[in-house]
Short mmCIF file of C-alpha atoms in Angstrom, two decimals:
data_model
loop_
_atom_site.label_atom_id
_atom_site.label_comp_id
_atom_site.label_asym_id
_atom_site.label_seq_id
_atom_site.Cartn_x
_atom_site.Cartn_y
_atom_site.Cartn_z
CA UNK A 1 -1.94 -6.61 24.69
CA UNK A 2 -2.35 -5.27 28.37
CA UNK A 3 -1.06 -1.76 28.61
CA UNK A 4 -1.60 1.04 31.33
CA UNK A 5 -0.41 4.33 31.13
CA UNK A 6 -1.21 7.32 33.18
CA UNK A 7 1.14 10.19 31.93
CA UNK A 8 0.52 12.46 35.33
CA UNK A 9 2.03 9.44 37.56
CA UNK A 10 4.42 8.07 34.55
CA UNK A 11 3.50 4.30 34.75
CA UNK A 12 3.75 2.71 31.54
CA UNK A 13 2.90 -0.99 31.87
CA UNK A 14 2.84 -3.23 28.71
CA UNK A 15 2.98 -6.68 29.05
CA UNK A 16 3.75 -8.54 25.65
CA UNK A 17 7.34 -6.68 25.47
CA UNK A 18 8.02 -7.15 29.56
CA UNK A 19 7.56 -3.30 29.54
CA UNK A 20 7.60 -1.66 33.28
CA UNK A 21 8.14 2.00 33.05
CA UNK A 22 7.57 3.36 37.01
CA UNK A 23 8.86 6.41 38.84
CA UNK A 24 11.71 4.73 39.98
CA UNK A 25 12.72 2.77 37.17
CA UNK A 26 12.17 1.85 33.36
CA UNK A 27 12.77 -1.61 32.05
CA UNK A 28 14.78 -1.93 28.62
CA UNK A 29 13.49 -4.54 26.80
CA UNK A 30 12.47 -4.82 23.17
CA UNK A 31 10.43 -3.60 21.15
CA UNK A 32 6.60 -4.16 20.70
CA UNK A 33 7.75 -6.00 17.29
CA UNK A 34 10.65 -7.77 18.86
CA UNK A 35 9.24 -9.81 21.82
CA UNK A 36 10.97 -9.69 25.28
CA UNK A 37 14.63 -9.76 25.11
CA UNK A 38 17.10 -8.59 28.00
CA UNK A 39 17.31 -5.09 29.11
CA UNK A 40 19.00 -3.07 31.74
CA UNK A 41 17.52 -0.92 34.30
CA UNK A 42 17.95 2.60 34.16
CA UNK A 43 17.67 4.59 37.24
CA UNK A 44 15.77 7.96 37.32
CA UNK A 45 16.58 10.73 40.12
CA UNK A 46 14.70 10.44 43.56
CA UNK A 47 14.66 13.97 44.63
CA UNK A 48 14.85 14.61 48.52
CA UNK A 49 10.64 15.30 48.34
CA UNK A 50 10.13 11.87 47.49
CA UNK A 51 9.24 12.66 43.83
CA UNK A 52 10.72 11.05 40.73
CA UNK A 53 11.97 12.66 37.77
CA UNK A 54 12.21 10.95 34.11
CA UNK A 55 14.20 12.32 31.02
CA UNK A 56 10.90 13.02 28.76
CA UNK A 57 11.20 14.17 24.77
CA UNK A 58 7.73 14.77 23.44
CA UNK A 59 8.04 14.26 19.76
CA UNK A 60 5.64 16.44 17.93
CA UNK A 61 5.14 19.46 20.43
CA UNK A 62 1.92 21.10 18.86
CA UNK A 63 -1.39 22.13 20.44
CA UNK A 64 -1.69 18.32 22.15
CA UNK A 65 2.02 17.39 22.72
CA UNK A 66 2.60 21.31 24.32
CA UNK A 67 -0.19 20.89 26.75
CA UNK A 68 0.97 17.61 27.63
CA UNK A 69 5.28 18.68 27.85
CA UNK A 70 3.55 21.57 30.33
CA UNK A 71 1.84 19.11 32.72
CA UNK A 72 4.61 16.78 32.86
CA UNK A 73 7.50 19.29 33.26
CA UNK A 74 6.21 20.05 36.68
CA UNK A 75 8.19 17.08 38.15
CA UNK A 76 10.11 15.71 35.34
CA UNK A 77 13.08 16.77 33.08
CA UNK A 78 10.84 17.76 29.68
CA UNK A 79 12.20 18.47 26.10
CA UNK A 80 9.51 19.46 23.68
CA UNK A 81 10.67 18.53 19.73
CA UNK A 82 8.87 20.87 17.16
CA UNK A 83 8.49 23.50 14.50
CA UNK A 84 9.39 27.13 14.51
CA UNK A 85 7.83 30.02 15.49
CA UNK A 86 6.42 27.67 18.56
CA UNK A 87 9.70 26.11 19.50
CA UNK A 88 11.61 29.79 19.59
CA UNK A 89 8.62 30.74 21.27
CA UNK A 90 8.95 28.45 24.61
CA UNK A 91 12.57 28.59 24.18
CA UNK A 92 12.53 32.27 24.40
CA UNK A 93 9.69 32.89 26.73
CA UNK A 94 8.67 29.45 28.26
CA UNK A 95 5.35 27.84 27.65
CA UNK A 96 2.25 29.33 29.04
CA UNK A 97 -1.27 27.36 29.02
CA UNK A 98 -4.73 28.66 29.28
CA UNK A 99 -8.18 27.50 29.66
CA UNK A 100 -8.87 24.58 31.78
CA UNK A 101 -6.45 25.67 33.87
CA UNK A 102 -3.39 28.31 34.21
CA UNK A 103 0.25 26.73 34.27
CA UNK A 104 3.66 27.99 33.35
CA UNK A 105 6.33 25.99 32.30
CA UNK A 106 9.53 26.14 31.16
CA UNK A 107 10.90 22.77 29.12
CA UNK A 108 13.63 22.38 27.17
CA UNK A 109 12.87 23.24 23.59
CA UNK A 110 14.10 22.54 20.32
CA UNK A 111 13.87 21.78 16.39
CA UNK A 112 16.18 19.06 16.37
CA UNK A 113 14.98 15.71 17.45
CA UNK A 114 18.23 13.41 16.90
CA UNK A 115 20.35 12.74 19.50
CA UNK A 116 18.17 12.41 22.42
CA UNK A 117 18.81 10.66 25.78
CA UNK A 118 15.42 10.42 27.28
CA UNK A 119 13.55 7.59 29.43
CA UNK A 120 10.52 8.50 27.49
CA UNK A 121 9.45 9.31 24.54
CA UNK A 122 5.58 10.45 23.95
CA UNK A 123 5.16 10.59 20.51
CA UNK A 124 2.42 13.50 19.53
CA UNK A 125 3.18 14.21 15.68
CA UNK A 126 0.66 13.92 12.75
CA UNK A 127 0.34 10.11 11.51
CA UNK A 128 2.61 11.10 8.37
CA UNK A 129 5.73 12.13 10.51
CA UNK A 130 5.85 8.83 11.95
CA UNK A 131 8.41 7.66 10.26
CA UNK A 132 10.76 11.10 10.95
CA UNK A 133 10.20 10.66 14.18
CA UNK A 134 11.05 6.68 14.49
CA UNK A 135 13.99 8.01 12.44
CA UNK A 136 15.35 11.00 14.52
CA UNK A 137 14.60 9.17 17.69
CA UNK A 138 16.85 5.92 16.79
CA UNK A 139 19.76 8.29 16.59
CA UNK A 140 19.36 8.53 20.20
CA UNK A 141 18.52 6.72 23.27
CA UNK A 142 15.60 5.98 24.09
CA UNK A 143 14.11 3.89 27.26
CA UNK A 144 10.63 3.67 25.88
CA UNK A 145 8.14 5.57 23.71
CA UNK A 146 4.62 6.19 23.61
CA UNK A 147 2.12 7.10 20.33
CA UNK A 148 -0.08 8.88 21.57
CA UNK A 149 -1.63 10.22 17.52
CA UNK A 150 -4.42 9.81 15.65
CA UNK A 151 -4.92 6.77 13.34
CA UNK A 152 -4.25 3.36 13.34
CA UNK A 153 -0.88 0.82 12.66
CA UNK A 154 1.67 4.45 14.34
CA UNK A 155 3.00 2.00 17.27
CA UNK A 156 4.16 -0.36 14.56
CA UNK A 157 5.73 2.12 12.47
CA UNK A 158 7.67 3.50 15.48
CA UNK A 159 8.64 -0.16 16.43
CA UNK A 160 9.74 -1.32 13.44
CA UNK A 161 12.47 1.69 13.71
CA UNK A 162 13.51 1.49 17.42
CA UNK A 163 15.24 -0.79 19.73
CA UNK A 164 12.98 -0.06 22.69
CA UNK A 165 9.10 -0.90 24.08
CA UNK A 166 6.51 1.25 21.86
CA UNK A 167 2.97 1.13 22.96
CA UNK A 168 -0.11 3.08 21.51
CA UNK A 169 -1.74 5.17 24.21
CA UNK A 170 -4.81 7.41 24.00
CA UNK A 171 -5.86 10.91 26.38
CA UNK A 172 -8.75 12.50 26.37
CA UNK A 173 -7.04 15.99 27.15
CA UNK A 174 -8.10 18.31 24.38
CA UNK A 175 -6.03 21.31 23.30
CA UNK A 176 -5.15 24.01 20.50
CA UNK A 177 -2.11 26.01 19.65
CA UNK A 178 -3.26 29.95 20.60
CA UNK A 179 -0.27 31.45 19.41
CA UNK A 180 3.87 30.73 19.68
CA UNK A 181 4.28 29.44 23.09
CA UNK A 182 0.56 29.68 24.10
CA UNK A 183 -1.20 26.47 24.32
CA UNK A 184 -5.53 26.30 25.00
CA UNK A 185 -6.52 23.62 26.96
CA UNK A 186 -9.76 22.88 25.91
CA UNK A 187 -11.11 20.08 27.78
CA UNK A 188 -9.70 17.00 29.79
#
């Protein structure tokens, strides 16, 4: 398996599923379980400043998914899925992190993972909501999703339940949930 990811620039490269996922576009194709099969391009937005923006769910928006929905929401189109009181809390009062360093952000929040039409997934739950998560997300479309959890054999679990490229990814980012909407980011 060759796969790349850097989450700050979005590339996503995977090569046994003909995976490309770049700024400017994200290649359908099957899943890690599935082989290559034919996909279709989908096009993200090229803003006037020459940046790109992708459609991003993170699935599993604790202490580590949070931190990372706030880093990536300063150039893309974020949706953090989690639990109440934190999900109310960003809703309510947007998502501030501490520590490392000082960002405010204001993603999309919500409880209710189904339904979602994202070019990314980045899938941040605990290793036993794996199979929720392959679940809510195949109600929805999804261009390509990334485990980024403890604990082995996730990536296959999430394959075996959607029709698009999964690949396991790792970050050395370190954070903890402070309180509703307050994320600590501990270390990089």
């Amino acid at each position: 398996h060759r796969v790349n990811i850097r989450l700050h620039t979005l590339i996503l490269t995977y090569d046994r599923g003909s995976v490309d996922v770049r700024p400017i576009t994200a290649i359908r194709g099957g899943s890690a379980s599935q082989g290559a099969e034919a996909g279709r391009r989908r096009h993200l937005n090229l803003s006037a400043a020459n940046t790109y923006s992708m459609r991003i769910a993170i699935f599993g928006a604790g202490s580590l998914g949070s931190l990372l929905g706030a880093l990536l929401d300063r150039n893309h189109d974020v949706v953090l899925v989690g639990r109440d009181p934190h999900v109310s809390a960003v809703r309510d009062g947007g998502l501030r992190v501490i520590g490392v360093d000082s960002i405010e952000a204001t993603p999309a929040a919500t409880t209710d993972g189904t339904g979602l039409d994202v070019d990314l997934a980045v899938v941040t739950v605990k290793a036993c909501d794996t199979d929720v998560a392959a679940r809510d997300l195949a109600t929805g479309d999804v261009g390509a999703a990334v485990s980024l959890q403890n604990g082995l054999g996730n990536e296959d679990r999430l394959a075996a339940g959607l029709r698009c490229p999964v690949v396991a990814g790792t970050t050395t980012h370190g954070a903890m949930l402070s309180e509703p909407g307050v994320v600590a980011w501990t270390g990089r």
